[in-house]
Coordinates of C-alpha atoms in Angstrom, one line a residue:
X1 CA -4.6 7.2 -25.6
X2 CA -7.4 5.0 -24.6
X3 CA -7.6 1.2 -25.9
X4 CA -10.0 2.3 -28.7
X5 CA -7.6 4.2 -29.9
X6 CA -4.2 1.8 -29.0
X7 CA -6.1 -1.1 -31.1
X8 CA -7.0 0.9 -34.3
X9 CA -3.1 1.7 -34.3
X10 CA -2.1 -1.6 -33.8
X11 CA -3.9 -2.4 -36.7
X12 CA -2.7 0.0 -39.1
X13 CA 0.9 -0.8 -38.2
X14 CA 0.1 -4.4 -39.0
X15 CA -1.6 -2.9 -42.8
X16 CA -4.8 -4.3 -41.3
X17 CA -6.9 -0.9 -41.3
X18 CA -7.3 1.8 -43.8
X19 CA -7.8 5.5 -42.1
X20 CA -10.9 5.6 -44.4
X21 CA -12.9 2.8 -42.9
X22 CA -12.4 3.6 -39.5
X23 CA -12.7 7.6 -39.6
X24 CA -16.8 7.5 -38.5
X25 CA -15.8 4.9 -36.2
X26 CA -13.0 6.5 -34.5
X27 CA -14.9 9.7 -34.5
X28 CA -17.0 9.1 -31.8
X29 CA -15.7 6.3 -29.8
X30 CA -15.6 7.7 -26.6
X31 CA -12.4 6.3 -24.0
X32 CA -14.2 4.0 -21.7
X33 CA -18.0 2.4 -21.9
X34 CA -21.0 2.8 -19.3
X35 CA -23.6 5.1 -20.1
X36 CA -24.1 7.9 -22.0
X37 CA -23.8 11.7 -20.1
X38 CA -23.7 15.4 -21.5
X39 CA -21.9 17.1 -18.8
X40 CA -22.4 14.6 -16.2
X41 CA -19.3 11.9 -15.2
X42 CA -19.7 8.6 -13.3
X43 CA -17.4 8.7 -10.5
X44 CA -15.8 4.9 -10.2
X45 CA -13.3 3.2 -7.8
X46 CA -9.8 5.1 -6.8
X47 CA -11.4 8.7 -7.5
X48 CA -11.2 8.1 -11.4
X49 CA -13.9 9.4 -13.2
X50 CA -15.0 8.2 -16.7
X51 CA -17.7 10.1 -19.3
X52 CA -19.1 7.2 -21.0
X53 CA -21.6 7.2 -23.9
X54 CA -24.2 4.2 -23.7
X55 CA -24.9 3.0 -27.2
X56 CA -22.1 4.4 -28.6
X57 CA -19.5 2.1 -26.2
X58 CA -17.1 0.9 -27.9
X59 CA -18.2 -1.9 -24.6
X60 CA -21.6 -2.2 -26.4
X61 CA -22.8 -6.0 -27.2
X62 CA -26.7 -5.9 -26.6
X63 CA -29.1 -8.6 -27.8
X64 CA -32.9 -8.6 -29.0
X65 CA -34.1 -10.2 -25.4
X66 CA -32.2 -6.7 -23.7
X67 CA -33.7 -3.7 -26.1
X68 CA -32.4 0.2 -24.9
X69 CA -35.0 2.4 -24.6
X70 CA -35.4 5.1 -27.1
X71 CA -35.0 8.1 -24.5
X72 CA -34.3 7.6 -20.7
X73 CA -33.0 9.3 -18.4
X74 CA -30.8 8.1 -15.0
X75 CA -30.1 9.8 -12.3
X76 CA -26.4 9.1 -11.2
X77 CA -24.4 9.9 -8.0
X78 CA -23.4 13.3 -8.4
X79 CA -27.0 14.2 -8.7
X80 CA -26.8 15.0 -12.7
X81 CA -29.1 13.3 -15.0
X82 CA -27.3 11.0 -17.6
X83 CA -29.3 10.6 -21.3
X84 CA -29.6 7.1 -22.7
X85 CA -30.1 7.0 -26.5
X86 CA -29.7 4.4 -29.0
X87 CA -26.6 5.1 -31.8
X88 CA -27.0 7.0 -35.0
X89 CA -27.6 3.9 -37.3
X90 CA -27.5 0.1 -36.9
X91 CA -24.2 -0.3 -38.8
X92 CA -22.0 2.3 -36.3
X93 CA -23.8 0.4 -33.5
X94 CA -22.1 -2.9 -34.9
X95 CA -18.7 -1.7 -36.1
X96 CA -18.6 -0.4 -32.2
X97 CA -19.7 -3.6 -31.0
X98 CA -17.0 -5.7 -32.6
X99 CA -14.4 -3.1 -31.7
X100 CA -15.4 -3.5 -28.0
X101 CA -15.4 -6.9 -27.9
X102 CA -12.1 -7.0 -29.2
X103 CA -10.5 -4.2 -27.0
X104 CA -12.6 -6.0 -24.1
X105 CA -10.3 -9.2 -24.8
X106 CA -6.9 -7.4 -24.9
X107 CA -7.4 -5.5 -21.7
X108 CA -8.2 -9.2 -19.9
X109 CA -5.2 -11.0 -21.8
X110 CA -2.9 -8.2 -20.5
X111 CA -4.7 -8.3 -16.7
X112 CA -4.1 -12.6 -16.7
X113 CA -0.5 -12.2 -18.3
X114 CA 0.4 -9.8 -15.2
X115 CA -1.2 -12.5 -12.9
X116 CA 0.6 -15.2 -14.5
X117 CA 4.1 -13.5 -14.3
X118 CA 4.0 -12.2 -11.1
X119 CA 2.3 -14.0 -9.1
X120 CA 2.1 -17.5 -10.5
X121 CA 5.5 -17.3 -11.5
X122 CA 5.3 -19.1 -15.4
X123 CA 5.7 -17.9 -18.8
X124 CA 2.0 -16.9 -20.2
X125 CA 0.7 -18.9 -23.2
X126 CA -0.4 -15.6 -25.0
X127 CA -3.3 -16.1 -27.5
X128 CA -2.6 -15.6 -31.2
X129 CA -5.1 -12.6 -31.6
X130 CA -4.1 -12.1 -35.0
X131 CA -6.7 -13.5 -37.0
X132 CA -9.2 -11.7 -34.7
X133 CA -7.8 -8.7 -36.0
X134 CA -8.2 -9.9 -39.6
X135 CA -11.9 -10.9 -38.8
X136 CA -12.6 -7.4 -37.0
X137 CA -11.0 -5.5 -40.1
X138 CA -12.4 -7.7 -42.9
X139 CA -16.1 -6.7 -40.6
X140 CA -15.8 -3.1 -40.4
X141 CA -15.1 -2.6 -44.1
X142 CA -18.0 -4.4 -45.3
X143 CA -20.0 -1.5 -47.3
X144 CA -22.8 -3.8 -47.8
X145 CA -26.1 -3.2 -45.5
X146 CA -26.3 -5.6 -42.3
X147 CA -28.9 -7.8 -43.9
X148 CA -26.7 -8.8 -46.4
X149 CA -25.1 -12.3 -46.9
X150 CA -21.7 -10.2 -46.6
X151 CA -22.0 -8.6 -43.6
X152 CA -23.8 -11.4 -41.7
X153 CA -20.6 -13.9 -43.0
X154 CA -18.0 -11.2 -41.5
X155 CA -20.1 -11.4 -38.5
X156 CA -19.6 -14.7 -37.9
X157 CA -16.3 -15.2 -38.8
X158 CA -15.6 -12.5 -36.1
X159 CA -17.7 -13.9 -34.0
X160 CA -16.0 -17.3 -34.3
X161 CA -12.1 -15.9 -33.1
X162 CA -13.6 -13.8 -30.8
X163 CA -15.1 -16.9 -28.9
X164 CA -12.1 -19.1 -29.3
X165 CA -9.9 -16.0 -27.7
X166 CA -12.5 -16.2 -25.1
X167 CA -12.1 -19.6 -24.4
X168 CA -8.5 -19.4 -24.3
X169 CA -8.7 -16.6 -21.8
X170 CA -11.6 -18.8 -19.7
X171 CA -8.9 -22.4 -19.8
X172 CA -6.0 -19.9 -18.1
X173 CA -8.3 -18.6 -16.0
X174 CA -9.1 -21.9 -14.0
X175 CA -5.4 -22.1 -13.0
X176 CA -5.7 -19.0 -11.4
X177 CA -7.1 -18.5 -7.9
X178 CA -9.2 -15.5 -6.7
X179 CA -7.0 -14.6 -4.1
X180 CA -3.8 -13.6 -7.1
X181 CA -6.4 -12.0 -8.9
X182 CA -7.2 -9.9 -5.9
X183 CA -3.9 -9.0 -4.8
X184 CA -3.0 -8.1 -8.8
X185 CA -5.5 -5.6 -8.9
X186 CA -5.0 -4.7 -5.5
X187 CA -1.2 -4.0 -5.9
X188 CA -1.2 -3.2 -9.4
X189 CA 1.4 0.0 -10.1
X190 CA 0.2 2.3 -11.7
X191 CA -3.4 1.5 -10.6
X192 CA -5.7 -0.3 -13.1
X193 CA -8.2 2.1 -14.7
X194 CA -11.9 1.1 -14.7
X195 CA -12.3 0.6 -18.2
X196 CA -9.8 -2.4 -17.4
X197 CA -11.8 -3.6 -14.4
X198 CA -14.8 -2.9 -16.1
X199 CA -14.0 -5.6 -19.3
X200 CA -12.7 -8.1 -16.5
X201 CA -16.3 -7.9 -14.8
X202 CA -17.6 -8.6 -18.0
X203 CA -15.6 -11.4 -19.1
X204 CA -16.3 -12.9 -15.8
X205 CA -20.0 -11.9 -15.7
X206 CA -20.5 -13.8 -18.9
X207 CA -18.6 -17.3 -18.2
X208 CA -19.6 -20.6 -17.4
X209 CA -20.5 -20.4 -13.4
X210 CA -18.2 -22.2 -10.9
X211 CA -17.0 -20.6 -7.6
X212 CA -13.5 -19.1 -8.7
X213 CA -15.4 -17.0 -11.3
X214 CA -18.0 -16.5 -9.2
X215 CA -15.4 -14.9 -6.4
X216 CA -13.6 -13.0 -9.1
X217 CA -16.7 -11.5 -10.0
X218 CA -17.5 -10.3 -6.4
X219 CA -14.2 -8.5 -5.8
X220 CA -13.9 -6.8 -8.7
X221 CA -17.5 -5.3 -8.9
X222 CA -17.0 -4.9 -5.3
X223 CA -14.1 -3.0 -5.9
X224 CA -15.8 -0.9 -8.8
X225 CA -18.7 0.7 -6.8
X226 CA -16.7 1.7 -3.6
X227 CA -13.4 3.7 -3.0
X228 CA -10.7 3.5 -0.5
X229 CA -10.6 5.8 2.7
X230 CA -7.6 7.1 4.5
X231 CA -7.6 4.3 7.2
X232 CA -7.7 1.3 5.2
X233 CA -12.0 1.1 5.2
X234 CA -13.7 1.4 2.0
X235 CA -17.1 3.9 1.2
X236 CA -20.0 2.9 -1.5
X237 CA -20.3 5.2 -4.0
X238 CA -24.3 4.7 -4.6
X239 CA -26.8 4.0 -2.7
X240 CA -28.3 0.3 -3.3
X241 CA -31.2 1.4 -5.4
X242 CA -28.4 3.5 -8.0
X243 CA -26.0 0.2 -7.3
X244 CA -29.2 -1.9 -8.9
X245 CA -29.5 0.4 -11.6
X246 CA -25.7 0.6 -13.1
X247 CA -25.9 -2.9 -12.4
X248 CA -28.5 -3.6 -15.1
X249 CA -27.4 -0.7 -17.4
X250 CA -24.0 -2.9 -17.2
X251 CA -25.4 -6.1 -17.6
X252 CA -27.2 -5.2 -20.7
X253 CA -24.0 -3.1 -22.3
X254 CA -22.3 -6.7 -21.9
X255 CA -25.2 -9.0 -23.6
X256 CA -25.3 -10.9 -20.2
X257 CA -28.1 -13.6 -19.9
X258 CA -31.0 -13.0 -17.8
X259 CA -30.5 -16.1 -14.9
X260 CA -34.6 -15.8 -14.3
X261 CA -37.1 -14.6 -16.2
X262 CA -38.4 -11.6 -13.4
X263 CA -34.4 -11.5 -12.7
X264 CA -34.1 -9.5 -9.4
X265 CA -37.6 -9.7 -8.6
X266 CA -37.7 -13.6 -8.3
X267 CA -38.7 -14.6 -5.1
X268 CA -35.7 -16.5 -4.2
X269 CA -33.5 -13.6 -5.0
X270 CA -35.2 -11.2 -2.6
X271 CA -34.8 -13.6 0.0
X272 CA -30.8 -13.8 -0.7
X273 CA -30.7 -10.1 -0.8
X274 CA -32.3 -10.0 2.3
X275 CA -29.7 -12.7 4.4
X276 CA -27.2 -10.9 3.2
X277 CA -28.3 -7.6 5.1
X278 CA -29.2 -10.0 7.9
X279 CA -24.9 -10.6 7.5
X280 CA -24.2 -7.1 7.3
X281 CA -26.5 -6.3 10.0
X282 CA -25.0 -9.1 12.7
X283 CA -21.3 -7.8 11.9
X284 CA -21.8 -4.2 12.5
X285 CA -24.2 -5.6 15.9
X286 CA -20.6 -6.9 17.6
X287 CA -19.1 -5.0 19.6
X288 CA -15.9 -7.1 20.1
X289 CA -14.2 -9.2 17.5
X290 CA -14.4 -12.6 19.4
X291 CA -18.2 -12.4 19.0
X292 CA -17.7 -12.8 15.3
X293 CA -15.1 -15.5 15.9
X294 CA -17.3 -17.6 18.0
X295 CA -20.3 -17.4 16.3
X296 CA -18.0 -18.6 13.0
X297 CA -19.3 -15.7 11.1
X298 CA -16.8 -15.2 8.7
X299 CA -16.9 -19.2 7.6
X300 CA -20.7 -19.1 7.5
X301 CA -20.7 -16.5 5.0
X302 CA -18.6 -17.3 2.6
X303 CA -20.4 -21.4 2.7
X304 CA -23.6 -18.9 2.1
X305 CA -22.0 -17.0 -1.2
X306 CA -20.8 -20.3 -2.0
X307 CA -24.2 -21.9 -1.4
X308 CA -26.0 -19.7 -3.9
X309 CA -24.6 -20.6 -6.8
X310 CA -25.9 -18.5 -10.2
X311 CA -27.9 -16.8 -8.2
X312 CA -25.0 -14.4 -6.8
X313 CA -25.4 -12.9 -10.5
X314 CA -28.9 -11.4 -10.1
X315 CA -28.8 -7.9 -9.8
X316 CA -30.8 -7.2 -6.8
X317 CA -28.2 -9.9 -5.3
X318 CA -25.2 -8.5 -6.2
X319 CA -25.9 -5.2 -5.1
X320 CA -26.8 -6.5 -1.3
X321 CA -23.3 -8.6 -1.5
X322 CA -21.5 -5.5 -2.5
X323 CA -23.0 -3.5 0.2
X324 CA -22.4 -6.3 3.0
X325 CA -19.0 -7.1 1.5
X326 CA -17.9 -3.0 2.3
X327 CA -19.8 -3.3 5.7
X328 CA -18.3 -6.6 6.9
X329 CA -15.0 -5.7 5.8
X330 CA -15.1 -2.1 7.3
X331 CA -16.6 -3.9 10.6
X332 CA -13.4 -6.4 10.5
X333 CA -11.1 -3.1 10.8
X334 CA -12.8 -1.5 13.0
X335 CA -12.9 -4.5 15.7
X336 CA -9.2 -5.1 15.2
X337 CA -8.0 -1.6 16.1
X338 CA -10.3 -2.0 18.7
X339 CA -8.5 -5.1 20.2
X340 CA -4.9 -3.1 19.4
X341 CA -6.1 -0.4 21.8
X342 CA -6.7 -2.6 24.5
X343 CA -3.4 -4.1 24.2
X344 CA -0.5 -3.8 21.5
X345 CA -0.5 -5.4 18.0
X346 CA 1.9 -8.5 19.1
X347 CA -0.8 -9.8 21.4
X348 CA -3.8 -9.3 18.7
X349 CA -1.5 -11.2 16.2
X350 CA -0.6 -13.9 19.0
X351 CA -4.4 -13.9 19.8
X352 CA -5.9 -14.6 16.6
X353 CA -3.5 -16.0 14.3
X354 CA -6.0 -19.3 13.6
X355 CA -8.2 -17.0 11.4
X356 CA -9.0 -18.6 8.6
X357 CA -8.0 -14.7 6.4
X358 CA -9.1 -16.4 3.4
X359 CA -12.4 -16.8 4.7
X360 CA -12.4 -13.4 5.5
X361 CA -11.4 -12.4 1.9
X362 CA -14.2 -14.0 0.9
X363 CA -16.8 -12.6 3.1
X364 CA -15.6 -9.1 2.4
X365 CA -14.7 -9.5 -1.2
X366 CA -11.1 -7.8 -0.8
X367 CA -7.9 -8.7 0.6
X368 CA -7.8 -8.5 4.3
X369 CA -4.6 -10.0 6.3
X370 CA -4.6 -9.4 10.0
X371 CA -0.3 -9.1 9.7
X372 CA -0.9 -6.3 7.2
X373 CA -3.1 -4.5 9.1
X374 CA -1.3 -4.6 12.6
X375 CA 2.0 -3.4 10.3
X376 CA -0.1 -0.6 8.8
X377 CA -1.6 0.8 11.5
X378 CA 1.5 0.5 13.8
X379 CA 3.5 2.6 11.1
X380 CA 0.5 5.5 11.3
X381 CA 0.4 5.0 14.8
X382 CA 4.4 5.9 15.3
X383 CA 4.3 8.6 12.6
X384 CA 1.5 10.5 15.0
X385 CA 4.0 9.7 17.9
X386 CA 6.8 11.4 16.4
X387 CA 4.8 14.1 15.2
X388 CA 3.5 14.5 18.8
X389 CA 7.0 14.0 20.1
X390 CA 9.2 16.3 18.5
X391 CA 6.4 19.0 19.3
X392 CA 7.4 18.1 23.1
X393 CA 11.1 18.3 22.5
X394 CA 10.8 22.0 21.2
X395 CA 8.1 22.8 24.0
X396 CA 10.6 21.4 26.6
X397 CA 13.6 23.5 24.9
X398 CA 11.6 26.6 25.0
X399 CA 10.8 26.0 29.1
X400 CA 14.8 25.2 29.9
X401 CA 15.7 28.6 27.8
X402 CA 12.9 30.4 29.6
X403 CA 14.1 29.2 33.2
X404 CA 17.7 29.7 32.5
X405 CA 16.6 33.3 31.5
X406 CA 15.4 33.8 34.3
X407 CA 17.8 32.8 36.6
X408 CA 20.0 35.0 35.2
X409 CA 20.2 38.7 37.0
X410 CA 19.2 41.5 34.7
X411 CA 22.4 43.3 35.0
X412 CA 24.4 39.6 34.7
X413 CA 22.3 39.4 31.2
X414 CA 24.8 39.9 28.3
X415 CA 23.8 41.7 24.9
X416 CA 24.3 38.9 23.1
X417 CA 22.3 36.5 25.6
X418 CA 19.9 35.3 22.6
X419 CA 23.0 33.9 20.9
X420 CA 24.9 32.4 23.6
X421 CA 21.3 30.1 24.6
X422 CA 21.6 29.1 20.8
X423 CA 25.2 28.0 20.9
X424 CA 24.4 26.8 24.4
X425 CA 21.7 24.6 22.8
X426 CA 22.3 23.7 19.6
X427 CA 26.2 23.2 19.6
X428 CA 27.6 22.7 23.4
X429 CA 26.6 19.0 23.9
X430 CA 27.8 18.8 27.4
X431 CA 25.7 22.2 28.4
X432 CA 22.7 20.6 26.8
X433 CA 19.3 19.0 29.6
X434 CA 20.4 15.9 30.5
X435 CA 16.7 14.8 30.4
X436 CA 16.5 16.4 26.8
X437 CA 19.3 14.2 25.5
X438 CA 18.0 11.4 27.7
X439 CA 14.3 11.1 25.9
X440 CA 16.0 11.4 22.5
X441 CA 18.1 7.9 23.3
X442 CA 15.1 6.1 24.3
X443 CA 13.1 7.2 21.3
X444 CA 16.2 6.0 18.6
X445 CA 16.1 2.9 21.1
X446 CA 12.0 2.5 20.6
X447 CA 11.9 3.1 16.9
X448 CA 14.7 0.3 16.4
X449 CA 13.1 -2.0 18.4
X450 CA 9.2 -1.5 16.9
X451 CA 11.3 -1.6 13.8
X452 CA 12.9 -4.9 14.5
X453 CA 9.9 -6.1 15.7
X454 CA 7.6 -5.7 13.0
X455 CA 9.8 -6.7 10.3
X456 CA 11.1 -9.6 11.9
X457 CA 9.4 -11.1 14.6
X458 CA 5.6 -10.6 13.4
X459 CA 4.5 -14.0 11.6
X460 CA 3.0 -14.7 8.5
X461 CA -0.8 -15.7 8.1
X462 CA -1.2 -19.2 8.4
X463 CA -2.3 -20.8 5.8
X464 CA -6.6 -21.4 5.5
X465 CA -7.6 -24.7 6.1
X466 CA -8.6 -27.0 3.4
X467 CA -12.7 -27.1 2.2
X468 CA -13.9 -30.5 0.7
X469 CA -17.2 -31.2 -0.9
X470 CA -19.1 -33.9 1.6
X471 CA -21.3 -36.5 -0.3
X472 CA -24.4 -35.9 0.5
X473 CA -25.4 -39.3 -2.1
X474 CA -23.7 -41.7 -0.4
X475 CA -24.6 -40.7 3.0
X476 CA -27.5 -41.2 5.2
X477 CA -28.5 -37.7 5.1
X478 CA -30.0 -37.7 1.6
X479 CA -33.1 -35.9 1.4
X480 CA -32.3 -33.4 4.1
X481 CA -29.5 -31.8 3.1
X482 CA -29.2 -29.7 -0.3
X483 CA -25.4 -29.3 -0.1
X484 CA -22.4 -30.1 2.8
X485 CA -18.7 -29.1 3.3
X486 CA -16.4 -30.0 5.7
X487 CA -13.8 -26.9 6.4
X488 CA -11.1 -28.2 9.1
X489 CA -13.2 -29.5 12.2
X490 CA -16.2 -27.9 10.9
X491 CA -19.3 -29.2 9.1
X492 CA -21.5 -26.7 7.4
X493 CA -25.3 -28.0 5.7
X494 CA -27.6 -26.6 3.8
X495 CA -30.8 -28.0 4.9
X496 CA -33.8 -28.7 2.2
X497 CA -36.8 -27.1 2.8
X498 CA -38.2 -30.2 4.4
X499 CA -36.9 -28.8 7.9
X500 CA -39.5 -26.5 8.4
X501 CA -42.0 -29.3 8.6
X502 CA -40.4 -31.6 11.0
X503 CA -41.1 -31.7 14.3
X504 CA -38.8 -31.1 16.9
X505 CA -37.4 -34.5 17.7
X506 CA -37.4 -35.3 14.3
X507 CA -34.7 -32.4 13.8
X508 CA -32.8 -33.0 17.2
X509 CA -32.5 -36.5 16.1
X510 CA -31.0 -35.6 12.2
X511 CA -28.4 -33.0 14.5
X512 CA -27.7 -35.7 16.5
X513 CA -27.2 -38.4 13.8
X514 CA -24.4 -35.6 11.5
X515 CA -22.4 -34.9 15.2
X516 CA -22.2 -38.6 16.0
X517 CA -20.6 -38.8 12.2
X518 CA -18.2 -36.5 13.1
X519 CA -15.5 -38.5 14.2
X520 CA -15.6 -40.9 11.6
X521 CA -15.3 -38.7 8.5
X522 CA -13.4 -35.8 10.3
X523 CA -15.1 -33.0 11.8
X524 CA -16.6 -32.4 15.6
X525 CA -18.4 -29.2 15.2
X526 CA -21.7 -28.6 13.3
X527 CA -23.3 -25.7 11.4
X528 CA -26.9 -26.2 10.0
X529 CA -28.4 -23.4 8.1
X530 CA -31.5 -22.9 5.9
X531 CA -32.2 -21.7 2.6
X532 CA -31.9 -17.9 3.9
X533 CA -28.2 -18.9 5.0
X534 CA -29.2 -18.7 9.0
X535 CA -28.0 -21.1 11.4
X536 CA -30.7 -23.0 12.8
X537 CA -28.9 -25.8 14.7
X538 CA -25.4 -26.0 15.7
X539 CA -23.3 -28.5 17.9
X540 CA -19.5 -28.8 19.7
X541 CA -17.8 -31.0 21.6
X542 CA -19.8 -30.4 24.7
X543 CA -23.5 -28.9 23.3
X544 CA -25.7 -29.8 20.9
X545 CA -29.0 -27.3 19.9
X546 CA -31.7 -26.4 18.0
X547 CA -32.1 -22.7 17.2
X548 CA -35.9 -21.5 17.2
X549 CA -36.6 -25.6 17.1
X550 CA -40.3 -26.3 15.9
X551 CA -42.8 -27.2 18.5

C-alpha cells in the first residue's frame, strides 16, 4: 500500500473521507511521483524502480511561473521515452496536489521522528496534523468550480495548516545535524523507498537556505541518482545532461523557485559547475592518498560548497556536485585500499587518524569513516582467505592420500584401502599430517587475533575540528575578502574579485599581512581561493606563495 493510499485510509478511520469523494481521486493516483511513463520505469537509488505519472503525482505542486508543456517527451536511462502530459481537468490536478502535499509532510515527520529517537536520543514533539486532514477533506469535497469563492477559501485554509506543519517540521530540523540525517537514511532497516527520499529532497529543496539544509539536500539527491556497488563505491545512474533534466522535471513537480532568472545558464552557475569538475578532476589525478591530504583537498571543498551559498540549488550545479560528490568519494576508497595493500589496515588507521572524516562527508555527500572502511574491507579480505584456504587444505589432503597410495605395494593394498584412508583421515587424529593439523591451529589462532583486533583495538574517528565564521568587518581585510573561516590551524578566504587586478606585490603583501595574523587570532596556515573555488595563494609555517601571481 503506497502513502496515497495509507493517508485516504487514515482518513476514513477518522470519519474524515467519504468513499464517494475520493473514488476519481484514488483512481488514478499512481504510488510514487516523478514523471509520467507508459511502459517505461525510472530506475532510482538501491535498484528500486518506480513508474511515476507527471501531472497526475500525487507529488504535483506546480505554479504559473513553471507551466508543463502540453506534449513532451524525455528520454530516460533505460533508453525508453517517458510522455509528459498535463491531467485530465484542472480540479483532479488540484485534489492531487493537496493530497501530495499532505502525504509529502507525513513521509518527512516519520523520517525526523526516526532521527530524533535514534539518534538524538529525545522524545519527538509530533505535529498535530489533524486539522490538516480536516482542511484537505473539507478541500476535496468542494463540488463547486475552482474559481469559486468556495473552493478558493478551502484552498487557503489548506494551504494555511499545511505551512504551519511545514514550519514545525523546518524548527525540528535545525536541531538536527547533517551528519544523523545521513547515517538515518544510510542505516535505515528496511531501506527507505524513494518516494520517502524523494518528499525529503523536496522539503529541503524548498526551505529557507542555511548550510545544514543546504548539506541535507546534497546527500540525499546525491544518494537518489546513484546506487551502491559491491565494494563499498557508488555508480551514477544518468549521465549529467539526463541528471539536469530529472533535476528540472523535479524542481518544477515540487513548485521550487527559480534562484535566477536564466537559472542554470547564469553565468556564475556555469563557472561553479565547472570548479566542481576541476574538484573531481584533481581527486581522480592522485595517485596516492597523501597528495590529497597535503594539498587540503578535502577541507577546500567542502569551504567551496559552503562558499556558494543558494547557488548550490541551480540545476546545472547540482548535477556537477552530484557527479564530483560520487567521483571524490569513489577516489577516497580507492586510495585507501591502496595504502592497506602496501601495508595492513592498523598502520593506515595509525597513519591517518587526524582526518578531518567530516570534511570528507561533506566533500563526497555520504558517510565515509576511515575505521569503517578498514573493518569492511578486512572482513571481505579474510572471507577470500578462508575461501582460498580451505581449498588448500583439501588440495593438500588429496596429495598425502595420493602419496600414501603410492607407497603402498600393490599386493600390500587391501580391498577396502578407499575406506581405511577415510577413517585414517577423517577419524584417527593421531594418524592425521602433522603439518595438516599444524596450519589449522595457526588459522583458529589468526582469525582470533584479527578478530580481537578489529573489535577492540582499532580506534574511533576523532572527532572534526571545530569551523568558526572570521569577521571579515572588523578586520583589516575588508574589501578583499568576500567570506573567511578558520577550521583548526587553518584559514580559508574567499577573495573579491578585486585580486585579479592587483599587482603582484600588492597580493604578496595582503598574503603576508592574513599569515602575520595568524598567531594572534589562532591559525598558522593559509588558504586563499577565488571565486571559481581555486587556491591561488597559500602559506605554512615555513613558505609563503602566490599561485600563477600577476605580473
Amino acid at each position: 500500500m503506497n502513502v496515497f493510499e495509507e493517508l485516504v485510509d487514515e482518513l476514513k478511520r477518522d470519519n474524515l473521507l467519504e468513499d464517494t469523494v475520493i473514488d476519481a481521486v484514488s483512481k488514478t493516483a499512481p504510488g510514487s511521483g516523478l514523471i509520467e511513463s507508459h511502459d517505461s520505469e525510472l530506475e532510482f537509488a538501491e535498484s528500486e524502480t518506480i513508474t511515476t505519472k507527471f501531472n497526475e503525482s500525487p507529488e504535483q505542486r506546480l505554479v504559473e511561473e513553471m507551466p508543463v508543456a502540453e506534449d513532451a517527451d524525455l528520454e530516460m536511462a533505460n533508453g525508453e521515452t517517458v510522455e509528459i502530459r498535463k491531467a485530465a481537468s484542472e480540479k483532479e490536478f488540484f485534489q492531487k496536489r493537496a493530497v501530495g502535499e499532505v502525504s509529502s509532510l507525513k513521509m518527512v515527520e516519520h523520517i525526523l521522528t526516526g532521527v530524533e529517537r535514534e539518534y538524538m536520543k529525545i522524545v519527538p514533539n509530533a505535529f498535530d496534523d489533524f486539522n490538516a486532514k480536516v482542511a484537505l477533506n473539507n478541500f476535496i469535497q468542494v463540488t463547486e468550480a475552482i474559481t469559486s469563492d468556495e473552493h478558493k477559501n478551502a484552498e487557503f485554509a489548506l494551504m494555511q495548516e499545511t505551512e504551519a506543519w511545514c514550519s514545525a517540521l523546518a524548527e525540528r530540523d535545525k536541531n538536527i545535524s547533517v551528519g544523523s540525517v545521513r547515517r538515518f537514511c544510510e542505516n535505515a532497516k528496511p531501506m527507505l523507498s524513494s518516494q520517502a527520499m524523494l518528499s525529503l529532497a523536496r522539503f529541503y529543496r524548498n526551505l529557507p537556505y542555511s548550510e545544514g539544509v543546504r548539506g541535507k539536500f546534497d546527500f540525499i539527491i546525491t544518494k537518489l541518482f546513484s546506487r551502491p556497488t559491491h565494494d563499498q563505491t557508488r555508480q551514477l545512474l544518468f549521465t549529467r545532461a539526463e541528471m539536469l533534466g530529472h533535476i528540472k522535471t523535479l524542481y518544477a513537480d515540487w513548485s521550487s523557485i527559480s534562484l535566477y532568472i536564466t537559472d542554470d545558464m547564469d553565468e556564475n552557475a556555469m563557472l561553479t559547475a565547472a570548479s566542481f569538475e576541476d574538484f573531481g578532476k584533481e581527486a581522480v589525478a592522485a595517485i596516492e592518498f597523501d597528495e590529497l591530504i597535503r594539498s587540503d583537498f578535502f577541507n577546500r571543498m567542502r569551504f567551496f560548497k559552503e562558499s556558494i551559498t543558494e547557488l548550490f540549488f541551480a540545476p546545472v550545479v547540482t548535477a556537477a556536485a552530484i557527479e564530483s560528490n560520487i567521483t571524490i568519494g569513489n577516489v577516497y576508497i580507492e586510495l585507501i585500499e591502496r595504502e592497506k595493500e602496501r601495508s595492513n589496515a592498523a598502520s593506515v588507521h595509525d597513519k591517518y587518524s587526524y582526518v578531518d572524516e567530516r570534511a570528507v562527508s561533506h566533500a563526497t555527500g555520504r558517510t565515509l569513516e576511515m575505521v569503517d572502511l578498514l573493518r569492511e574491507r578486512s572482513l571481505e579480505l579474510e572471507e577470500d582467505e578462508l575461501v582460498v584456504e580451505e581449498k588448500n587444505e583439501v588440495e593438500e589432503v588429496k596429495e598425502v592420500v595420493e602419496t600414501i597410495e603410492i607407497a603402498v605395494p600393490e599386493k600390500a593394498k587391501p580391498k577396502t584401502a578407499v575406506w581405511s584412508l577415510k577413517n585414517l583421515v577423517g577419524f584417527d587424529l593421531l594418524g592425521m599430517n602433522r603439518a595438516l593439523v599444524a596450519v589449522c591451529v595457526l588459522l583458529i589462532i589468526s582469525s582470533v587475533g584479527l578478530y580481537v583486533w578489529a573489535n577492540y583495538f582499532i580506534e574511533d574517528a576523532p572527532t572534526a575540528t571545530s569551523v568558526r565564521n572570521f569577521d571579515i568587518a572588523n578586520s583589516t581585510f575588508m574589501g578583499e575578502l568576500k567570506v573567511a573561516r578558520v577550521s583548526g590551524e587553518n584559514f580559508y578566504g574567499v577573495l573579491l574579485p578585486t585580486w585579479e587586478t592587483m599587482t603582484k606585490e600588492r597580493q604578496q603583501n595582503l598574503l603576508e599581512r592574513i599569515h602575520q595574523a595568524g598567531p594572534a587570532n589562532g591559525w598558522s596556515r593559509v588558504n586563499l581561493m577565488n571565486g571559481a573555488g581555486k587556491t591561488v595563494a597559500y602559506s605554512t609555517p615555513t613558505r609563503i606563495e602566490l599561485v600563477n601571481p600577476q605580473p
